[in-house]
Short mmCIF file of N, CA and C in Angstrom, two decimals:
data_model
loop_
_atom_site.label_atom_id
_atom_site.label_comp_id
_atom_site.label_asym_id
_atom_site.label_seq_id
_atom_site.Cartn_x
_atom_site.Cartn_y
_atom_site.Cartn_z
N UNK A 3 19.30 -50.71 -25.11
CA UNK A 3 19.08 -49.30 -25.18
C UNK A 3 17.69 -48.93 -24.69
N UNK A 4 16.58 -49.58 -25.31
CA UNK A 4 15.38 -49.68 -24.55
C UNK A 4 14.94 -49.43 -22.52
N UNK A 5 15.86 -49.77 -22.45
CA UNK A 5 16.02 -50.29 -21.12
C UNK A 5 16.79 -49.20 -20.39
N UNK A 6 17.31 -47.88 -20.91
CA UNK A 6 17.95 -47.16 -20.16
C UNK A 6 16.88 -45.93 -19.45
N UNK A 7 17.12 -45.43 -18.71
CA UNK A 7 16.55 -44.13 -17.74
C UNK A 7 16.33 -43.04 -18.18
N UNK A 8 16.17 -41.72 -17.88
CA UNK A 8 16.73 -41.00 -17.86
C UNK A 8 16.07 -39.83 -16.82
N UNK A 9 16.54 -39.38 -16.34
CA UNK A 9 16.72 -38.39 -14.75
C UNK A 9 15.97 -37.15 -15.38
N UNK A 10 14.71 -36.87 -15.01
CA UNK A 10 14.14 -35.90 -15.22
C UNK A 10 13.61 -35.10 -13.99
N UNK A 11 13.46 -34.01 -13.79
CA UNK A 11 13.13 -33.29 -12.90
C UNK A 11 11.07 -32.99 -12.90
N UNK A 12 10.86 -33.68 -11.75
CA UNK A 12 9.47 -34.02 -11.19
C UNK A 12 9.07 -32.61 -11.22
N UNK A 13 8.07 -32.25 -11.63
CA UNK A 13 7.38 -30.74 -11.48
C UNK A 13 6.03 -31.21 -10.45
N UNK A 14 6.04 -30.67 -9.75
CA UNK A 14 4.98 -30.42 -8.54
C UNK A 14 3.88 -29.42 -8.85
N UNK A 15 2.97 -29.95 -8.54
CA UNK A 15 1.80 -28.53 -8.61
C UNK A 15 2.16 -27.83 -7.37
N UNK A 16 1.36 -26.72 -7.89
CA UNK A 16 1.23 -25.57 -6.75
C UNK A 16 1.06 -25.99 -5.42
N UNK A 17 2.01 -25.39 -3.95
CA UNK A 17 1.55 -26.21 -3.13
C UNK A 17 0.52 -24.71 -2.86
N UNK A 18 -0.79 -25.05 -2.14
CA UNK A 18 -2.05 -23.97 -2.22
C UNK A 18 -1.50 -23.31 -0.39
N UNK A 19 -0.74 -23.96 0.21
CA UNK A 19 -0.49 -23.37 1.48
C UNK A 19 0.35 -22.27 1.32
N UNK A 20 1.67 -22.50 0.61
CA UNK A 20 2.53 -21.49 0.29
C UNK A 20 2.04 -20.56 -0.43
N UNK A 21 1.07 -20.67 -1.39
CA UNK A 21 0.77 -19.53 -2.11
C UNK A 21 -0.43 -18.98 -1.62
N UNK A 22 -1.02 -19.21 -0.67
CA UNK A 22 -2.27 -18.68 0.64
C UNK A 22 -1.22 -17.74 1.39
N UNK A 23 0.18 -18.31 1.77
CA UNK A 23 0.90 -17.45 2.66
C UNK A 23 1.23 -16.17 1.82
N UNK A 24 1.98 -16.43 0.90
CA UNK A 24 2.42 -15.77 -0.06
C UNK A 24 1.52 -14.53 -0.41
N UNK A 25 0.48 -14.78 -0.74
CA UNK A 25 -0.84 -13.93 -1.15
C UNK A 25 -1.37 -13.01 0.58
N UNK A 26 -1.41 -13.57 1.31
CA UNK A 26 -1.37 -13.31 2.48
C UNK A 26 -0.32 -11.84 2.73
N UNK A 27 0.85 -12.30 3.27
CA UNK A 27 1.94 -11.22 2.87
C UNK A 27 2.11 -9.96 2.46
N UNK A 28 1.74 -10.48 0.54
CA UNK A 28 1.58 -9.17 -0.05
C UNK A 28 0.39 -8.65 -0.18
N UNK A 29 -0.85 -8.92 0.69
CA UNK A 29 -2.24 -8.41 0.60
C UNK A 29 -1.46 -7.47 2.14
N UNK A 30 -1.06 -8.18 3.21
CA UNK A 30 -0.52 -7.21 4.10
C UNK A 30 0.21 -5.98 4.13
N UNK A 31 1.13 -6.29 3.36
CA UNK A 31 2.37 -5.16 2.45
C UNK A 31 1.63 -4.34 1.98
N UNK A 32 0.53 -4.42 1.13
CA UNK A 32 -0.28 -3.68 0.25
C UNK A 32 -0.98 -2.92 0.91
N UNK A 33 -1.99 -3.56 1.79
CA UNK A 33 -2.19 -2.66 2.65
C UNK A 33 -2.12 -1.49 3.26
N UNK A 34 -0.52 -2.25 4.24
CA UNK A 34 -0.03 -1.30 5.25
C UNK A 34 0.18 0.00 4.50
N UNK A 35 1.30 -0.32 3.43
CA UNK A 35 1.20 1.10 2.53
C UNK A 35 0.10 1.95 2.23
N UNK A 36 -0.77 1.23 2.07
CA UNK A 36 -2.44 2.13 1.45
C UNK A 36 -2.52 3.02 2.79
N UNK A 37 -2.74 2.13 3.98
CA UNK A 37 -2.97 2.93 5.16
C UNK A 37 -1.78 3.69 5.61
N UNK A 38 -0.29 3.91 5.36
CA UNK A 38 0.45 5.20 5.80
C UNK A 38 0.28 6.07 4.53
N UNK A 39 -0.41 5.80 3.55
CA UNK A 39 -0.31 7.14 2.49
C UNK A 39 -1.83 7.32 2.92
N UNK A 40 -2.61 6.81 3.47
CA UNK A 40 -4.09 7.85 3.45
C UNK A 40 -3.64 8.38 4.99
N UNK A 41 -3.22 8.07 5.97
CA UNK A 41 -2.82 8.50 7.34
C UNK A 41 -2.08 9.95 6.65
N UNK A 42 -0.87 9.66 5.48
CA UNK A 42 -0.30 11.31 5.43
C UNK A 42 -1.19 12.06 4.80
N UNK A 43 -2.27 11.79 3.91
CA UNK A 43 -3.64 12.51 3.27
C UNK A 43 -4.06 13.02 4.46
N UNK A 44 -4.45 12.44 5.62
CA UNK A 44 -5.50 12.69 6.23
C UNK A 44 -5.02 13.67 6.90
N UNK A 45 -3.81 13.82 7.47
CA UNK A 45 -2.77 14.33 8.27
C UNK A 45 -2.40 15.96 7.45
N UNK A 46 -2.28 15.49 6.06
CA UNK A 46 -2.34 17.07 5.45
C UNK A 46 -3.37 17.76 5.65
N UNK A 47 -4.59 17.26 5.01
CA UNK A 47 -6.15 17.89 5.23
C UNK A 47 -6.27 18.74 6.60
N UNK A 48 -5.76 17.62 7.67
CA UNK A 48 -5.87 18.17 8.86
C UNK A 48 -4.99 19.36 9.02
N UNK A 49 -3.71 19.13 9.24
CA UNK A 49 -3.47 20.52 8.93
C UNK A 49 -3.37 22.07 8.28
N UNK A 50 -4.06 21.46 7.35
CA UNK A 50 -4.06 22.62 6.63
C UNK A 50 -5.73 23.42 6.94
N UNK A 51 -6.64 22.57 7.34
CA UNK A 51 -7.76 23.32 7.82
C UNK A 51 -7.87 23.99 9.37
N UNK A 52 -6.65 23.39 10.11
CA UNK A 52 -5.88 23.87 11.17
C UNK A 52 -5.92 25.40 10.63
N UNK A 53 -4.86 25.50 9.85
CA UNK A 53 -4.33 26.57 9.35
C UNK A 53 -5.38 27.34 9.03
N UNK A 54 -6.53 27.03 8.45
CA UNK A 54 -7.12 27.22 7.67
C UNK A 54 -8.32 28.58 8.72
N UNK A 55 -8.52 27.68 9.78
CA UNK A 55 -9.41 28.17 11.02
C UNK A 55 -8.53 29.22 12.06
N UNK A 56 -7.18 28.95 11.90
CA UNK A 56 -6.34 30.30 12.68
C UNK A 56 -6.38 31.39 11.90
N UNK A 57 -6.78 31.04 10.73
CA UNK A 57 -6.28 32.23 9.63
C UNK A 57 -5.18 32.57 9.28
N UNK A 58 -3.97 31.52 9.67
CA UNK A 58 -2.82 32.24 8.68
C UNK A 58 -2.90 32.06 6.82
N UNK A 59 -3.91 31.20 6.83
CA UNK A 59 -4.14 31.28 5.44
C UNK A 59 -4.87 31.61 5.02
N UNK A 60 -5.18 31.74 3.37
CA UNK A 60 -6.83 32.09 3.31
C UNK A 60 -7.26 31.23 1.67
N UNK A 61 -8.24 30.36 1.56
CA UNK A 61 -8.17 30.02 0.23
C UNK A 61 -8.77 31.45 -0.75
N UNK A 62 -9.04 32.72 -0.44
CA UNK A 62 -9.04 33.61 -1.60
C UNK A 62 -8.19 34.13 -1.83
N UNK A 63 -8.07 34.56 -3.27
CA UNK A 63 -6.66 35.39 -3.32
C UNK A 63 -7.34 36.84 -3.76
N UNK A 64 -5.44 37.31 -3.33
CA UNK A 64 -5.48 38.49 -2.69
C UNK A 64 -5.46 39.39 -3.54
N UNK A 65 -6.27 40.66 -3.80
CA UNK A 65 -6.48 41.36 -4.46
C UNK A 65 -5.45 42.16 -5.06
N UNK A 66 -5.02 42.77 -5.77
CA UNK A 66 -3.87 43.59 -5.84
C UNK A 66 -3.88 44.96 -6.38
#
């Protein structure tokens, strides 16, 4: 009985390449998003001071 096996599953450390890629990736992902939501910020601002300089708008309000 001494003498028998038994089949266990080897745990590996971290391999540091895959999780460099990995981290990689979602630092990219993260990113890209940051930069199309400040592109639509920037893109509102802009238009609206567009607007702002034709005068169809006005930031005072209107007397009544």
């Amino acid at each position: 009985m001494a003498g028998h096996k038994v089949a266990h599953a080897t745990l590996k450390g971290p391999s540091v390449v895959k999780e460099l890629f990995i981290g990689l990736a979602l630092g990219l992902a993260a990113g890209g998003l940051w930069k199309m939501h400040h592109w639509n910020e920037q893109r509102k601002t802009r238009s609206f001071y567009d607007l702002l300089e034709r005068g169809e708008i006005s930031v005072v309000a209107a007397e009544e």
